[in-house]
Short mmCIF file of C-alpha atoms and ligand atoms in Angstrom, two decimals:
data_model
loop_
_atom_site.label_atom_id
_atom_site.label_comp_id
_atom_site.label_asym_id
_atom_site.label_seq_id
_atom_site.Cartn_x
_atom_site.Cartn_y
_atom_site.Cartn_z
CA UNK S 1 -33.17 -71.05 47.23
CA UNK S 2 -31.42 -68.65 45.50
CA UNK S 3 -34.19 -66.43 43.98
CA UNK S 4 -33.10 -63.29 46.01
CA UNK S 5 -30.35 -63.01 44.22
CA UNK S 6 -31.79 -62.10 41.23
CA UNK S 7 -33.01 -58.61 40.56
CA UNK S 8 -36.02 -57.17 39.50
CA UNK S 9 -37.52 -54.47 37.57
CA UNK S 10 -40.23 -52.44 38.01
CA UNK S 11 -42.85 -52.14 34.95
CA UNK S 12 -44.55 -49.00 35.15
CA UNK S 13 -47.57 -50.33 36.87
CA UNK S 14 -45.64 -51.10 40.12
CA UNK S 15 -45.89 -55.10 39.50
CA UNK S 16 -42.04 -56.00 39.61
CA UNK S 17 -40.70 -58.90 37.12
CA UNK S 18 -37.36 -60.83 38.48
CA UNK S 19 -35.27 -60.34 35.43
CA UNK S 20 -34.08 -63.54 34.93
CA UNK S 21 -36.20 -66.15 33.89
CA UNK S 22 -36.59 -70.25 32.64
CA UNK S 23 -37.97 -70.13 29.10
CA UNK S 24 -40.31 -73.27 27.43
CA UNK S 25 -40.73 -72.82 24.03
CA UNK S 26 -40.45 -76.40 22.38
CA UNK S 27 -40.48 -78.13 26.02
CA UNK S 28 -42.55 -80.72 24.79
CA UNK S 29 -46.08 -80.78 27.28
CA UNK S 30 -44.61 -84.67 28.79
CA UNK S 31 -40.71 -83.33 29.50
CA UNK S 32 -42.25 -79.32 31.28
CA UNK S 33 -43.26 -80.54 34.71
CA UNK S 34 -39.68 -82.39 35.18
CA UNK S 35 -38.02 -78.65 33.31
CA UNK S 36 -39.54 -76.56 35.05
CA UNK S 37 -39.66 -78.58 38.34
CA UNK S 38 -35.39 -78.55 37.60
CA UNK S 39 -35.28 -75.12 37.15
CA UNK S 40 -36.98 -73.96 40.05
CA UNK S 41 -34.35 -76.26 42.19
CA UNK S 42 -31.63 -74.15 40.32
CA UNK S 43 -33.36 -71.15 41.81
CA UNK S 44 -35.60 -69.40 38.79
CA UNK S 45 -38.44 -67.97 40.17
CA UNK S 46 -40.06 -66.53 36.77
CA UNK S 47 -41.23 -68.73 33.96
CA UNK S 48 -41.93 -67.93 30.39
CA UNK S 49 -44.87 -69.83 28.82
CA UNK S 50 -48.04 -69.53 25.96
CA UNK S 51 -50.96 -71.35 24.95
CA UNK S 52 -48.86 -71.56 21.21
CA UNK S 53 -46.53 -74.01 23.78
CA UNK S 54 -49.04 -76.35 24.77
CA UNK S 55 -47.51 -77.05 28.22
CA UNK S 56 -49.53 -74.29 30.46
CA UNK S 57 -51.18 -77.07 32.34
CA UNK S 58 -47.29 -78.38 33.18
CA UNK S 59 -46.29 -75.49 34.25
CA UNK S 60 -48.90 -75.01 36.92
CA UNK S 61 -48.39 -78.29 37.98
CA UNK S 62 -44.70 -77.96 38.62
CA UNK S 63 -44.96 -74.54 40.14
CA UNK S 64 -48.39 -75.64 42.55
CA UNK S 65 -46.56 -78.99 43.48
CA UNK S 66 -43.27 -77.03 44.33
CA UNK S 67 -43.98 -76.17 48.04
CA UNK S 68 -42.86 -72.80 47.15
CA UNK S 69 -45.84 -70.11 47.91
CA UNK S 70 -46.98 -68.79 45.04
CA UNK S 71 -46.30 -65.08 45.50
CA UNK S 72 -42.75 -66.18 45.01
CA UNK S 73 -43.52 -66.68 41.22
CA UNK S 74 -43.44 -64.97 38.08
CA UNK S 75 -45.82 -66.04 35.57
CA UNK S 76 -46.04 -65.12 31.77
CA UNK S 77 -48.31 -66.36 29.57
CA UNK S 78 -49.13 -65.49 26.03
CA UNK S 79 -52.59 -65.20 23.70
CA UNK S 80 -52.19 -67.51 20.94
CA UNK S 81 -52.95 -66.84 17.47
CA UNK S 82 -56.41 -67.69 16.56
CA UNK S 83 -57.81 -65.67 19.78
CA UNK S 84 -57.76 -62.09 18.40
CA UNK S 85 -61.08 -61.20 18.25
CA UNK S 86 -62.26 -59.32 21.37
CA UNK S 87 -64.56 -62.58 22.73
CA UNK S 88 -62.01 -65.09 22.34
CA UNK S 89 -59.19 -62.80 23.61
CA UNK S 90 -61.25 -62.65 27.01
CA UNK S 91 -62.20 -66.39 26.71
CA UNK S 92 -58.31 -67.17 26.09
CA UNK S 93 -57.65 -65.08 29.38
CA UNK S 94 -59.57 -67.77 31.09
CA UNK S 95 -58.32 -70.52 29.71
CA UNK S 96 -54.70 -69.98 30.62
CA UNK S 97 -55.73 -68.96 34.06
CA UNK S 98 -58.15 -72.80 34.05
CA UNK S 99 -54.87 -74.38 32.45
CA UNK S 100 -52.20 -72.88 35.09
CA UNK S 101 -54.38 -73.18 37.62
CA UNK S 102 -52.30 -70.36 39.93
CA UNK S 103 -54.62 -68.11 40.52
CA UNK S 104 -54.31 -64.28 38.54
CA UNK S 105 -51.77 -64.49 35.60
CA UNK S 106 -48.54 -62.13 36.72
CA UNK S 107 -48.08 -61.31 32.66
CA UNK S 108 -50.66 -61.48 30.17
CA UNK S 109 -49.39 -60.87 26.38
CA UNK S 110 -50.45 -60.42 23.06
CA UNK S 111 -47.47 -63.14 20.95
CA UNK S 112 -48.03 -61.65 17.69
CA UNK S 113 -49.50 -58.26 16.47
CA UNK S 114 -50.79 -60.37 12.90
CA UNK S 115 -50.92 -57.51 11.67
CA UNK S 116 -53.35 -57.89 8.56
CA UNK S 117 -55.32 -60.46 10.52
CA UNK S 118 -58.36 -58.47 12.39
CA UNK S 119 -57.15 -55.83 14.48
CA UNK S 120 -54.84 -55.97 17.23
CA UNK S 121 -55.78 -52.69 19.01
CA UNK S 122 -59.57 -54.58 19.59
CA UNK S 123 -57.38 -57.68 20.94
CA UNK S 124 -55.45 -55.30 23.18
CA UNK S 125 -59.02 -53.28 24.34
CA UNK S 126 -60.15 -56.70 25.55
CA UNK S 127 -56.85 -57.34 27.59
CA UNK S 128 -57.10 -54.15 28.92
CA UNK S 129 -60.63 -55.22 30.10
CA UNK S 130 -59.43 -58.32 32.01
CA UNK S 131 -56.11 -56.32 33.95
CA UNK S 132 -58.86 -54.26 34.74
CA UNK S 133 -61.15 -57.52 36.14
CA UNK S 134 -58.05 -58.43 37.97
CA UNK S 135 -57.36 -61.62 35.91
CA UNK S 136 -53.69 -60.51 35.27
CA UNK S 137 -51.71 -58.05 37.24
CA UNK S 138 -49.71 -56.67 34.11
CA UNK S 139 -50.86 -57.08 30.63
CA UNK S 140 -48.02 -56.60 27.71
CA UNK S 141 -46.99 -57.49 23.91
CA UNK S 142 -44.43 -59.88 21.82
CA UNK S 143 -42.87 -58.99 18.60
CA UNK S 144 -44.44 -55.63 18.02
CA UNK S 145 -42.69 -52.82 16.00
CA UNK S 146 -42.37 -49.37 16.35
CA UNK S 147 -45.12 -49.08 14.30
CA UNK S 148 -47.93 -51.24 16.38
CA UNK S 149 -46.44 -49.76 19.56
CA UNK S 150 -47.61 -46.38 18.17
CA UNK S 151 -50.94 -47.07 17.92
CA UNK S 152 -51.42 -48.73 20.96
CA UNK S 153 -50.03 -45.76 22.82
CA UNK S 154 -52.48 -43.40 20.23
CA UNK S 155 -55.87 -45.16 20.61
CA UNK S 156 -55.86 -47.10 23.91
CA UNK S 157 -55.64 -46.55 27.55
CA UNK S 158 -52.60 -49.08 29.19
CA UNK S 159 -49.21 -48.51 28.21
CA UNK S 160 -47.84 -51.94 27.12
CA UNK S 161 -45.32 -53.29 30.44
CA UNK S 162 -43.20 -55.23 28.39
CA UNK S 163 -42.76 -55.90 24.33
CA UNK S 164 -41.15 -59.43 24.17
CA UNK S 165 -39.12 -59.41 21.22
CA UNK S 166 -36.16 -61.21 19.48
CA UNK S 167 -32.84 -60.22 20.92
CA UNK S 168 -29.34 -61.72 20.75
CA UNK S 169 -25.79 -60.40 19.88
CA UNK S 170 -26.71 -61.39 16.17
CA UNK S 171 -29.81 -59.42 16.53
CA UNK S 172 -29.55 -56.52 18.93
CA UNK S 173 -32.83 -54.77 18.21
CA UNK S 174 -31.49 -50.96 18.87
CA UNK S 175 -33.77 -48.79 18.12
CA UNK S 176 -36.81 -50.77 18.94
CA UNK S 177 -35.23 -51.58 22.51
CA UNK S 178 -34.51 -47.86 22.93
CA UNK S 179 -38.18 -46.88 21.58
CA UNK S 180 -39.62 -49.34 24.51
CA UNK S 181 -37.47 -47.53 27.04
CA UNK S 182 -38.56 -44.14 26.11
CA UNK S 183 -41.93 -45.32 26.90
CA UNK S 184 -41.57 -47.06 29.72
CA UNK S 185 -42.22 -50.30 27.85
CA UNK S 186 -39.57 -53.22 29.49
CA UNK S 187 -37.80 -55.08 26.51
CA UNK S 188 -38.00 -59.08 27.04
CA UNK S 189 -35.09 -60.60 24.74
CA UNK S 190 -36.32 -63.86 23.44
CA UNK S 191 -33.74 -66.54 22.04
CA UNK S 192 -31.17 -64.62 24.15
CA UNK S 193 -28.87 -67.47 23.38
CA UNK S 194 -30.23 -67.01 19.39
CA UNK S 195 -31.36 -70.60 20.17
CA UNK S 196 -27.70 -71.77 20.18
CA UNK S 197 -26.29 -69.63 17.21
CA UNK S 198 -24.19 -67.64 19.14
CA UNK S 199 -22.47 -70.58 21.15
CA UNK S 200 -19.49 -71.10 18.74
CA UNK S 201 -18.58 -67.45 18.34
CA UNK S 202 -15.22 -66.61 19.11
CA UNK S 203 -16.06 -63.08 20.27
CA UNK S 204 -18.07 -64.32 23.22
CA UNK S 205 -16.12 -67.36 23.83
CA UNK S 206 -12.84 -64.67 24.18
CA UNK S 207 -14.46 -62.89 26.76
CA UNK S 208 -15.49 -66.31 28.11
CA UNK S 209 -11.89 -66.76 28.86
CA UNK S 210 -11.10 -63.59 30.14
CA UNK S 211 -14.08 -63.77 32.63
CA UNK S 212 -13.70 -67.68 33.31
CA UNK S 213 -17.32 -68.08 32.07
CA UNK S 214 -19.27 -70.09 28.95
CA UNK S 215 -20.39 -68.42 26.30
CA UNK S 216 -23.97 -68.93 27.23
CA UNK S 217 -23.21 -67.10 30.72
CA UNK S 218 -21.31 -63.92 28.59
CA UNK S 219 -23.94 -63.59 26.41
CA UNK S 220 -26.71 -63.44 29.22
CA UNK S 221 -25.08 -61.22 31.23
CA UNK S 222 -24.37 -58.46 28.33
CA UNK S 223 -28.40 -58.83 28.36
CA UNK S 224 -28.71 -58.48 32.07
CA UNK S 225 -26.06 -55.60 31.96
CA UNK S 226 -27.92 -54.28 28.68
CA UNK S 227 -31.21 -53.61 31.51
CA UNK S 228 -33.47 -56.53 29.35
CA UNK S 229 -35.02 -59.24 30.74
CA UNK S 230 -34.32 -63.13 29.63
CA UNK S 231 -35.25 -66.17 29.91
CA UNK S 232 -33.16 -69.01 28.71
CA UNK S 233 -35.14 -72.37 27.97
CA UNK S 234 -32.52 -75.37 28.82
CA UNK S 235 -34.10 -79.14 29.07
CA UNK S 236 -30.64 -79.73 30.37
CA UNK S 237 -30.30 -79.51 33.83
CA UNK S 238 -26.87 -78.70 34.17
CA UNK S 239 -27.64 -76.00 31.72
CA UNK S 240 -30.31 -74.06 32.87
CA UNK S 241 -28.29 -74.13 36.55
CA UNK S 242 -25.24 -72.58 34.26
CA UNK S 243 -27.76 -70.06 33.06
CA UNK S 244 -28.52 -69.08 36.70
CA UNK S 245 -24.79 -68.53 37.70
CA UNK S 246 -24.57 -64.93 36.09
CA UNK S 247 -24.64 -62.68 39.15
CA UNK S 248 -21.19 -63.17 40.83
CA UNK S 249 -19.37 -61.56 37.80
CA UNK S 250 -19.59 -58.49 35.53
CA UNK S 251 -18.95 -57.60 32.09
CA UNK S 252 -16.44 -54.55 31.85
CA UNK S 253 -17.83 -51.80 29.54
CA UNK S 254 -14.94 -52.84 27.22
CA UNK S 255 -16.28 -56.69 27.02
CA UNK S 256 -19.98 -55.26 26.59
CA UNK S 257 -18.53 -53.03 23.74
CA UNK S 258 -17.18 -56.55 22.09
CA UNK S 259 -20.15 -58.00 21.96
CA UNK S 260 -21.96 -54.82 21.14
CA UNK S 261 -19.70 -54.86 18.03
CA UNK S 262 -21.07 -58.42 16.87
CA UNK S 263 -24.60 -56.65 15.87
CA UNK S 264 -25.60 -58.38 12.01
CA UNK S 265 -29.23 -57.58 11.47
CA UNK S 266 -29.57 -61.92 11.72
CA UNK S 267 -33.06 -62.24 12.99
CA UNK S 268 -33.98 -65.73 13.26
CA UNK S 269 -37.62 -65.91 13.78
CA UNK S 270 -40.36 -64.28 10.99
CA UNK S 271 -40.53 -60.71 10.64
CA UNK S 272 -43.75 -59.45 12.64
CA UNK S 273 -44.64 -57.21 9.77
CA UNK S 274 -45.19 -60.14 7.83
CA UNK S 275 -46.09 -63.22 10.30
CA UNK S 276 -50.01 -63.50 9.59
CA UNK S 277 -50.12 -66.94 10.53
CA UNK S 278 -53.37 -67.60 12.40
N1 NAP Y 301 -42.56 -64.31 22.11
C1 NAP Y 301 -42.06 -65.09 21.17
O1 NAP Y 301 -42.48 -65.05 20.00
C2 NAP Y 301 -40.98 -66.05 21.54
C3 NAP Y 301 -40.29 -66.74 20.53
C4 NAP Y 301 -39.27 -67.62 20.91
C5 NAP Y 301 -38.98 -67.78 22.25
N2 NAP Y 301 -39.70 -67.14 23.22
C6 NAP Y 301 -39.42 -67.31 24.68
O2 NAP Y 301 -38.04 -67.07 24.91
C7 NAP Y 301 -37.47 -68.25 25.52
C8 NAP Y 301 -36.01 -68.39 25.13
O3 NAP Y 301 -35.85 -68.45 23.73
P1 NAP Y 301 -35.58 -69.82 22.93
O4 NAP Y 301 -35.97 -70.98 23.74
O5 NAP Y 301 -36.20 -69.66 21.60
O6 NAP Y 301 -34.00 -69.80 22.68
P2 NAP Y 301 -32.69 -69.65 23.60
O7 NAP Y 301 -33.05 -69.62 25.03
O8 NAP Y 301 -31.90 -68.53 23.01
O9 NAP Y 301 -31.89 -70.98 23.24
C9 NAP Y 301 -32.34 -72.26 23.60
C10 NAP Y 301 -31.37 -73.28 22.99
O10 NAP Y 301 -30.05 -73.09 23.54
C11 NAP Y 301 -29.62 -74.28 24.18
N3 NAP Y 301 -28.94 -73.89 25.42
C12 NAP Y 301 -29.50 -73.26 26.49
N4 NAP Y 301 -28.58 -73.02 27.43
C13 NAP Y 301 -27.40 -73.49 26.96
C14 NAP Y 301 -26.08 -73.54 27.49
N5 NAP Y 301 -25.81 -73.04 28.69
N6 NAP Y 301 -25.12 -74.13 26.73
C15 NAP Y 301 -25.40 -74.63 25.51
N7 NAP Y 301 -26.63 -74.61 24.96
C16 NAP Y 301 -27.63 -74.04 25.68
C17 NAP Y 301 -30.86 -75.11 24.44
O11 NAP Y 301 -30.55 -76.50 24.38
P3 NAP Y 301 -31.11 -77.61 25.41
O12 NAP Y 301 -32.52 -77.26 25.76
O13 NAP Y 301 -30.99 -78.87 24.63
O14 NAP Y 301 -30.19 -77.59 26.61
C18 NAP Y 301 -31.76 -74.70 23.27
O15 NAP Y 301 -31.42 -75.46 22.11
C19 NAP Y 301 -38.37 -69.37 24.99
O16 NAP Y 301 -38.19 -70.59 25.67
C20 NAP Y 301 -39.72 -68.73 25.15
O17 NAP Y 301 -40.11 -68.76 26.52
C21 NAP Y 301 -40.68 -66.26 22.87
#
């Protein structure tokens, strides 16, 4: 397949993440194993999942009944809300390894700081505790700030790998991005696509032209060419093999400018300074 074709980068403990990905968030549990068994015949290699997604078990299944060995794969999965405290965090841990049933998790991450719901620096302790067990080879965060990346870094051992946050040409994330990379910390876009907002822009679809791609394609390569890491989620097949085709043409610094210039401050998803829900 066609896996080698897409790069990787290294997180800064040595564990390398292929930086293109299948994403599954609202993959309904019934429709993942048929998904995800379609996107690895397009060629993904890396797939985004949670416990908050309810289609771990899926996953696994797709990825184990594949044929493909399983050092071949990428796999994220995420701590879901309720688990903060220290105990369940660790007992989570477990139960995403029981539900994938692959062995050591490749990415472990917190989804949400919470931030006024217990205390996320306790919740990251007890990840650190299980990289250290050897229950997942790199653990990370989703949608922290500036702010909750500082502590971390103040009171705790393991530098995040990766902060998955919301990224899109609507939503470009600047100084957070740039506040990851000065620490080493990989930025994961999620919604790369802004689940489908950016589709009838006339920007991207412009450059579409100029390139011969879809707007889809334009937009995920100014993230590839932007040094993030995506993962598209498509339950249409000849989608998520569109999302693949991104590594036979380039973006010209003029193009990336264009869509640079479409930045709005139009997040989509709650603000993690004030997303408590447990
Ligand atoms: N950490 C977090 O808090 C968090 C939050 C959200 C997402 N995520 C992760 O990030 C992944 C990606 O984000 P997302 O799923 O929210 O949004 P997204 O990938 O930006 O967009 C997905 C939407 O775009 C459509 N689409 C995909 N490819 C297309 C194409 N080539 N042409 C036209 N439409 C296309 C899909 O439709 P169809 O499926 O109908 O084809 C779907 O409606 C998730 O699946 C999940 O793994 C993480």
């Amino acid at each position: 397949m066609a896996d080698h074709i897409v790069p990787t980068i290294a997180l800064n403990n040595a564990v390398h993440i292929p930086q293109l990905g299948f994403g599954t968030f609202q993959i309904p549990p019934e429709d993942t194993k048929a998904a995800v068994t379609t996107a690895l015949e397009a060629g993904y290699r890396h797939i985004d999942t949670a416990q908050m997604y309810g289609n771990e078990k899926q996953v696994g299944e797709a990825v184990r009944e594949s044929g493909i060995p399983r050092s071949e794969f990428f796999v994220t999965s995420k701590l879901n809300n309720p688990f903060h405290a220290p105990a369940d965090a660790v007992e989570a841990v477990s139960t995403s390894i029981d539900a994938l049933d692959l062995g050591p998790l490749d990415l472990y991450l917190i989804h949400w700081p919470l931030p006024e719901v217990g205390d996320f620096v306790e919740t990251w302790r007890a990840l650190e505790g299980e990289h250290k067990a050897g229950k997942a080879r790199a653990i990370g965060v989703s949608n922290f700030q500036q702010a909750h990346l500082e502590r971390l870094l103040a009171e705790t051992e393991v530098v995040p790998a990766v902060n998955q946050i919301e990224v899109h040409p609507y939503f470009q994330q600047s100084p957070l991005r740039a506040f990851n990379r000065e620490h080493g910390i990989v930025t994961e876009a999620w919604a790369p696509l802004g689940q489908g907002a950016v589709l009838d822009d006339e920007v991207l679809a412009a450059v579409g032209s100029e390139v011969g791609r879809s707007v889809a394609q334009v937009t995920l390569r100014w993230h590839l060419q932007r040094g993030d890491v995506v993962f598209p989620k498509s339950s249409t097949p000849a989608r998520a093999a569109e999302n693949f085709a991104l590594f036979d043409f380039a973006l010209s610094d003029e193009q990336m400018s264009r869509v640079d210039a479409l930045d709005a401050d139009r997040r989509l998803g709650p603000n993690p300074d004030e997303f408590n829900r447990v």
